[in-house]
Coordinates of C-alpha atoms and ligand atoms in Angstrom, one line a residue:
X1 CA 30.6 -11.4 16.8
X2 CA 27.1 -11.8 18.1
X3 CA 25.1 -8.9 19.4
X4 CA 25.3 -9.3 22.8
X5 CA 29.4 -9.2 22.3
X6 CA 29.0 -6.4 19.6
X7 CA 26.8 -4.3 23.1
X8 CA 29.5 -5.7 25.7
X9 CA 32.3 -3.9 23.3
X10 CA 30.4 -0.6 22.9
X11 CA 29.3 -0.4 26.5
X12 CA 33.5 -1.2 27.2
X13 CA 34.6 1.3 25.0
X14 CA 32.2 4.0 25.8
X15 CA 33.9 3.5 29.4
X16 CA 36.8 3.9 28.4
X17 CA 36.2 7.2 26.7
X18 CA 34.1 8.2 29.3
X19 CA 37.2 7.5 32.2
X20 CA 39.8 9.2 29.9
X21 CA 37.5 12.1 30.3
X22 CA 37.2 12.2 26.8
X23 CA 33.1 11.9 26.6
X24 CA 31.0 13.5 29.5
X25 CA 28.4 11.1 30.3
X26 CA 24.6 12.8 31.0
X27 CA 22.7 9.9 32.1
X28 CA 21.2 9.6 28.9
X29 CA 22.5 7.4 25.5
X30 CA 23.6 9.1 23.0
X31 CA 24.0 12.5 24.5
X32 CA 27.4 13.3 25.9
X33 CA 29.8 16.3 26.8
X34 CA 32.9 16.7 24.8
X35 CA 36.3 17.8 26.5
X36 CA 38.7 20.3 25.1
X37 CA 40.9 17.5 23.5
X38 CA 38.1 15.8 21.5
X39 CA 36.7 19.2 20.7
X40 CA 40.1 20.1 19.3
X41 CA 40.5 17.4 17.0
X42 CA 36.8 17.9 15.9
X43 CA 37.9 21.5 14.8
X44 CA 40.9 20.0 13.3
X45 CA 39.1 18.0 11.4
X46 CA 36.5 20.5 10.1
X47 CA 39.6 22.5 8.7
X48 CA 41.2 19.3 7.3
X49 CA 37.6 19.2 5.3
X50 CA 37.9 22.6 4.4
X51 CA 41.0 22.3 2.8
X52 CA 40.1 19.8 0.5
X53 CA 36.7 20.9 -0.3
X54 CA 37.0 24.7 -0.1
X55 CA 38.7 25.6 -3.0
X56 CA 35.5 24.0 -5.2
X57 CA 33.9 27.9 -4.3
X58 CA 30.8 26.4 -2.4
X59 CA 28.6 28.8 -0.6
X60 CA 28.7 28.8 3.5
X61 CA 25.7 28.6 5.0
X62 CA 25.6 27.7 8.6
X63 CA 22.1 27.4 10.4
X64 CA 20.8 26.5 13.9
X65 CA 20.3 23.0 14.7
X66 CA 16.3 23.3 14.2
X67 CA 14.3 23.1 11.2
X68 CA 11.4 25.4 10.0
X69 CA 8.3 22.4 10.7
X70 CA 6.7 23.4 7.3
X71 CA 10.2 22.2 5.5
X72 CA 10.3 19.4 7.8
X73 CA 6.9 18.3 6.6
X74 CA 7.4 18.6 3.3
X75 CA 10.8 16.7 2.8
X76 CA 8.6 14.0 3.4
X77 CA 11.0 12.5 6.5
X78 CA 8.3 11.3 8.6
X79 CA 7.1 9.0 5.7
X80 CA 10.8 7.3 5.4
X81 CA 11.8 8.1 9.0
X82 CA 9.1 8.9 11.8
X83 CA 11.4 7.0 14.7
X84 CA 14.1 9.1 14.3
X85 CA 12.4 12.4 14.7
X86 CA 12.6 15.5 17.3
X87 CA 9.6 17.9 17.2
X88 CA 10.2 20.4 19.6
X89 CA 6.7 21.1 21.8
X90 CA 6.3 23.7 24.6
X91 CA 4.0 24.2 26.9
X92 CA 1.3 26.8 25.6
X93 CA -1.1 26.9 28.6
X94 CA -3.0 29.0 30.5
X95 CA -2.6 29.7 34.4
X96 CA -4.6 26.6 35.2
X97 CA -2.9 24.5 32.5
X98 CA 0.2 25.5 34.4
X99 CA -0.8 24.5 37.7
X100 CA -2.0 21.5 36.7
X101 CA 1.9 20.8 35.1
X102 CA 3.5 22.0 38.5
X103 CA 1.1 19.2 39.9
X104 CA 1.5 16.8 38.0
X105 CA 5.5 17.4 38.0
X106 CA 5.0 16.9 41.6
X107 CA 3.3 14.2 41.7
X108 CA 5.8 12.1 39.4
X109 CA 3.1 12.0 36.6
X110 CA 3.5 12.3 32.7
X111 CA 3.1 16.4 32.7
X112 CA 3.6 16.3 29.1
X113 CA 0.4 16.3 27.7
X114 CA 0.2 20.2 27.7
X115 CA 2.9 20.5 25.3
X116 CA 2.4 22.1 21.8
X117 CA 3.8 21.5 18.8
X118 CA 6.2 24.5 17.6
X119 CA 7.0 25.8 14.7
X120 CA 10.6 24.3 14.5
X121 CA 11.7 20.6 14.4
X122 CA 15.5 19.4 15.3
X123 CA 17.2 19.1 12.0
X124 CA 17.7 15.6 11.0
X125 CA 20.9 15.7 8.7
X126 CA 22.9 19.2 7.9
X127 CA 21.5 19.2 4.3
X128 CA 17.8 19.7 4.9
X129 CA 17.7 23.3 5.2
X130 CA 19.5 24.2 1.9
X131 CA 17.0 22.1 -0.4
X132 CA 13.9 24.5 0.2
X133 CA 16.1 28.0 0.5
X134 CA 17.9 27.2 -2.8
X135 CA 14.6 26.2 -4.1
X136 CA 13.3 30.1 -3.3
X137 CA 16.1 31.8 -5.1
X138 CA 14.5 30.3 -8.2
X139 CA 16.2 28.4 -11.4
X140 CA 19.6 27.4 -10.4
X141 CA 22.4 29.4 -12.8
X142 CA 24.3 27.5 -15.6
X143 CA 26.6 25.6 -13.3
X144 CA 24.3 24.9 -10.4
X145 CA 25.0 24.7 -7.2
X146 CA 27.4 23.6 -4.3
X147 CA 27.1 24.4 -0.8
X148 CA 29.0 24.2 2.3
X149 CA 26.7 23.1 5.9
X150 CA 28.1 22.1 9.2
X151 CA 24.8 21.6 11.9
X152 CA 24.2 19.4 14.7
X153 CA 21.6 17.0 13.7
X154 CA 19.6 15.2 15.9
X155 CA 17.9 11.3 15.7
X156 CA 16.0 9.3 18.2
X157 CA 18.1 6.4 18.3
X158 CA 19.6 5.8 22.0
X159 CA 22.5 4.0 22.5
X160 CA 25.2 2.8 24.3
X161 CA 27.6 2.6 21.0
X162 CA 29.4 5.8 21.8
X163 CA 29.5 6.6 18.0
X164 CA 25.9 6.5 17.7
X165 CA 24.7 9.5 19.2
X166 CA 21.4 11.3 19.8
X167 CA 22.9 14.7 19.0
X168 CA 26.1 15.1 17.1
X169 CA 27.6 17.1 14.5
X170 CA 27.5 16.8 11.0
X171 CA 30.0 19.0 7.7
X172 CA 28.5 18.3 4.3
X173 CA 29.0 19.7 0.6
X174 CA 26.3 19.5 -1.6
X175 CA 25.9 19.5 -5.0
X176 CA 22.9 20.4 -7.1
X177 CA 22.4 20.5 -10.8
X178 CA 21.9 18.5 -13.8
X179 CA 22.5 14.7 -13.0
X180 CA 25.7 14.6 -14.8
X181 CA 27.3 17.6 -12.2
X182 CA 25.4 15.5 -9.1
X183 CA 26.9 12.0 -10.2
X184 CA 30.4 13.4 -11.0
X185 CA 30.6 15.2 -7.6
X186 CA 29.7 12.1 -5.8
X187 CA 32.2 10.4 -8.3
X188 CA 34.6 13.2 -7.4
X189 CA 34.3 13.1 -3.2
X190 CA 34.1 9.4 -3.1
X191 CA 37.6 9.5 -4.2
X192 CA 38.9 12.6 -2.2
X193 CA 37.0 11.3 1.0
X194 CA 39.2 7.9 0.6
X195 CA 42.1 9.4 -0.4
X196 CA 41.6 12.2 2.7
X197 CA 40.7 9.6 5.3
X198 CA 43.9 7.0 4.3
X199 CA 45.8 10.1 4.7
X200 CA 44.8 10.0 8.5
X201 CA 46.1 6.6 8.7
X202 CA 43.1 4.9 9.6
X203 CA 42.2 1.8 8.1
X204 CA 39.1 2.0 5.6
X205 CA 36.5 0.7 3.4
X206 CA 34.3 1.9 1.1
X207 CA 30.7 0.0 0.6
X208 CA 27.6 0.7 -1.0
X209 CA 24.8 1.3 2.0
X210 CA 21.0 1.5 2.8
X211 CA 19.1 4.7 4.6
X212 CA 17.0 2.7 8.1
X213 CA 13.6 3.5 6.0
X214 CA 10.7 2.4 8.5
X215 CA 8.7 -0.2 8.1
X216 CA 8.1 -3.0 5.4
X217 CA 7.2 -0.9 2.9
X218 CA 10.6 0.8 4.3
X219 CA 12.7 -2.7 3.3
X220 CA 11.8 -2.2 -0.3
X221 CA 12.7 1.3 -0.3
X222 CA 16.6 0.1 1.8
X223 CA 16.9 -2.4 -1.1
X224 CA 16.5 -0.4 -3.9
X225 CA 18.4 2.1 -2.9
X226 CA 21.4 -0.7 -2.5
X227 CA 20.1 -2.2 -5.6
X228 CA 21.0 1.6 -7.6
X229 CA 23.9 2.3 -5.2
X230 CA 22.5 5.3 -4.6
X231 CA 24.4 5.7 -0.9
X232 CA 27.9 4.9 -0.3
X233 CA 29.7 4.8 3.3
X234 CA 33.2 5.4 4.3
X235 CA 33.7 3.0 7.3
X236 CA 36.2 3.2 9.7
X237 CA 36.5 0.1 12.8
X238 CA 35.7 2.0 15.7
X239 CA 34.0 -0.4 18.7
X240 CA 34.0 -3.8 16.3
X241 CA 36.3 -4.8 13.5
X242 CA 33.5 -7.2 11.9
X243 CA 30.8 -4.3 12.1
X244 CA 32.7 -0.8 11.2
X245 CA 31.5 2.7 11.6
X246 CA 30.3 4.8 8.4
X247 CA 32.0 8.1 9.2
X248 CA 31.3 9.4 6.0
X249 CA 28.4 8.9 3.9
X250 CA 27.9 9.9 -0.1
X251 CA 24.9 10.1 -0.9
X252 CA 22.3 10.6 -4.5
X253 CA 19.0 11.4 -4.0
X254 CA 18.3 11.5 -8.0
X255 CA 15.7 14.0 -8.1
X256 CA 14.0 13.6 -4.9
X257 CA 14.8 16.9 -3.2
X258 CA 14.1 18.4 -6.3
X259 CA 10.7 17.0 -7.2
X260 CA 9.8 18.0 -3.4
X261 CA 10.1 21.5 -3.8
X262 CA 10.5 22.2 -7.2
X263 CA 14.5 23.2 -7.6
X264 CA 14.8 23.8 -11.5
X265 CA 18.5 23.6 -13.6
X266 CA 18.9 26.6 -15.8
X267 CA 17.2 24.2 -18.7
X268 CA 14.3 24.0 -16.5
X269 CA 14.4 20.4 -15.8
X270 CA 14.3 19.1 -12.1
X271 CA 17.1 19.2 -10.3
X272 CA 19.4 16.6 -9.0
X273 CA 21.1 16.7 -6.0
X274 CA 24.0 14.7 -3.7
X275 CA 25.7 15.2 -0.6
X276 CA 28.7 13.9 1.2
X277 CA 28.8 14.3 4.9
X278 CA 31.3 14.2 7.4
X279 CA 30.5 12.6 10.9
X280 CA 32.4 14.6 13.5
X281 CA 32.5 12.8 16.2
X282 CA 32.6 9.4 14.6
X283 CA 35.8 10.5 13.1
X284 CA 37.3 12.0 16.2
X285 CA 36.2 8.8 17.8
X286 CA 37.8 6.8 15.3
X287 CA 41.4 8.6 15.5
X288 CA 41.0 8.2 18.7
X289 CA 40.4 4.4 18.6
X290 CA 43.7 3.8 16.2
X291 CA 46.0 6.8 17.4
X292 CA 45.3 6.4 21.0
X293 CA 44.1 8.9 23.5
X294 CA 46.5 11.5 23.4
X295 CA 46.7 13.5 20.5
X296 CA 50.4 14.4 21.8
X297 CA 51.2 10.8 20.8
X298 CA 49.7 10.6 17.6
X299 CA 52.1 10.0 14.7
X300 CA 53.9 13.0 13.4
X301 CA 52.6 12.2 10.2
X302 CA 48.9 12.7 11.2
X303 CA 49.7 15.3 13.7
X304 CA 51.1 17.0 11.1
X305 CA 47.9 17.2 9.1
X306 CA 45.8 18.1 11.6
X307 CA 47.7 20.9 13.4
X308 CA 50.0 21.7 10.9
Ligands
ATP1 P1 24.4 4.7 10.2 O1 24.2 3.8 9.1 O2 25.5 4.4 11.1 O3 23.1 4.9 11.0 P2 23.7 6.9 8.6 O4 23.7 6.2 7.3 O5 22.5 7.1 9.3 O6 24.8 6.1 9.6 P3 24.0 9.4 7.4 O7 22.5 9.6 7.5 O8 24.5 9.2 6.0 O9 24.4 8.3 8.4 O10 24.7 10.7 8.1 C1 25.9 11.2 7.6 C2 27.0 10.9 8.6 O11 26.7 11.4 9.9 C3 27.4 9.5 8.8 O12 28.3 9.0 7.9 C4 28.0 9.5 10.2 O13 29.3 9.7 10.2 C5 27.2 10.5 10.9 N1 26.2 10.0 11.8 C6 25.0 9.5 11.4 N2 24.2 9.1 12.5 C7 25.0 9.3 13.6 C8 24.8 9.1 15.0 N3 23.7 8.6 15.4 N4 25.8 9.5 15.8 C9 27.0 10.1 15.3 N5 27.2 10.3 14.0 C10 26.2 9.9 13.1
ZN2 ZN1 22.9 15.4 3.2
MG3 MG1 21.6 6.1 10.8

């Protein structure tokens, strides 16, 4: 499939989700509404999660979708991913700066320029705000760490694929600790997050993946992170057979997070860490795409599992 037939199938499919009522359109890409039916299966999905995750005792923690900036900066994402970024600005004017907005709002010109950066930044994926909080806590105990996030994440990247979103919402675990606990974790969900998702009767594959790092210095980083497998994807056909969807991701980040604000293990070495995360809406849209449109129709089998 070419690309102009891979955009002629989104832009078809996101149509059809958008007449079943299933996705509010906005007017912009990648930001949509949600009706009661998707959001249903969404929360059916989160406790589907839960169930096989939540007995591992990881600590909730649930935050806002918005990042402290000073966190932001130092995870280093604008080095590996300044297109995808939100900064949140605000206008912090006086009452000439805001009569000159109301002017220029008027007028149909850019009345942006007034706007300052504030302290918080949209979170980028749900794992960034554990890294630095567990890192303040101090040395991690004897068995290190899991923990259990769930946050709307936003990227800058428009478009009319209806399972690439703008906003959407994201359920991790996350593991950190020596690098035996963070590889056998990964080792561990790689298998429950195949075994869960064939148990949804989807059809899957699992394949070794690359982060979009920006730039050419940014190629090097993708290829060596394929080259050391360091990111795996669950993929699920969702608008193309050819090119399917990662719903789930699986990531190592070796010591990255770690280095970046000092996490220690209990022996004092850096820390490793690892995440798995769940797409929400990719995998509602995904049931969706092989079930049908009505949940009511869905195979017992499935229905079962979700609403017990
Ligand atoms: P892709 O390769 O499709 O861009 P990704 O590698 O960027 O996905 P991750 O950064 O690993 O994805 O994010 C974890 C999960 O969040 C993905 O497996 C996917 O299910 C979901 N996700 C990522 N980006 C989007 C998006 N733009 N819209 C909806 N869901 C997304
Ligand atoms: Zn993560
Ligand atoms: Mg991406």
């Amino acid at each position: 499939m070419n690309m102009i037939d891979a955009a002629t199938a989104q832009a078809a499919y996101r149509d059809e989700l958008v007449r079943a009522g299933l996705l509010i359109p906005t007017g912009v890409d990648g930001l949509y509404g949600r009706s009661g039916v998707f959001e249903d299966v969404v929360e059916r999905f989160d406790a589907l999660v839960t169930r096989w995750g939540g007995k591992d005792g990881a600590e909730v923690m649930r935050f806002p979708p918005a990042l402290n900036r000073q966190y932001f900066e130092e995870s280093e994402y604008l080095k590996s991913f300044p297109h995808l970024a939100g900064t949140i600005h605000s206008f912090a004017g006086d009452e000439k700066a805001h009569r000159t907005l109301l002017r220029r709002l008027e007028e149909g010109q850019d009345w942006t320029e007034e706007q300052v950066a504030t302290d918080v930044v949209m979170t980028p994926a749900a794992c960034y705000p554990v890294y630095p909080t567990i890192a303040q806590r101090g040395p991690l105990p004897e068995d290190g760490k899991l923990i259990d996030v769930f946050s709307y994440c936003f990227r800058h990247e428009p478009s009319i694929d209806p399972a690439r979103m703008q906003l959407f919402r994201m359920r991790e675990y996350i593991r950190i600790g020596t690098p035996d606990q963070v590889v056998e974790f990964r080792e561990l969900w790689l298998e429950r997050g195949r075994e869960m998702m064939a148990s949804l009767e989807v059809p899957l594959d699992v394949d070794v993946a690359n982060d979009p790092f920006f730039g050419r210095a940014g190629a090097m980083l993708s290829n060596s992170q394929r080259e050391q497998k360091l990111k795996f994807e669950l993929l699920i056909p969702i608008t193309s057979t050819e090119k399917p969807t990662a719903c789930l991701s699986f990531n190592y980040h070796q010591d990255h997070f770690g280095h970046l604000w000092d996490i220690r293990s209990a022996d004092g070495a850096v820390a490793h860490t690892a995440c798995v995360g769940f797409g929400m809406e990719r995998v509602a849209l995904a049931l969706f795409r092989h079930h049908g449109f009505d949940p009511a129709a869905w195979p017992a089998s499935v229905r079962k599992l979700l609403w017990g």
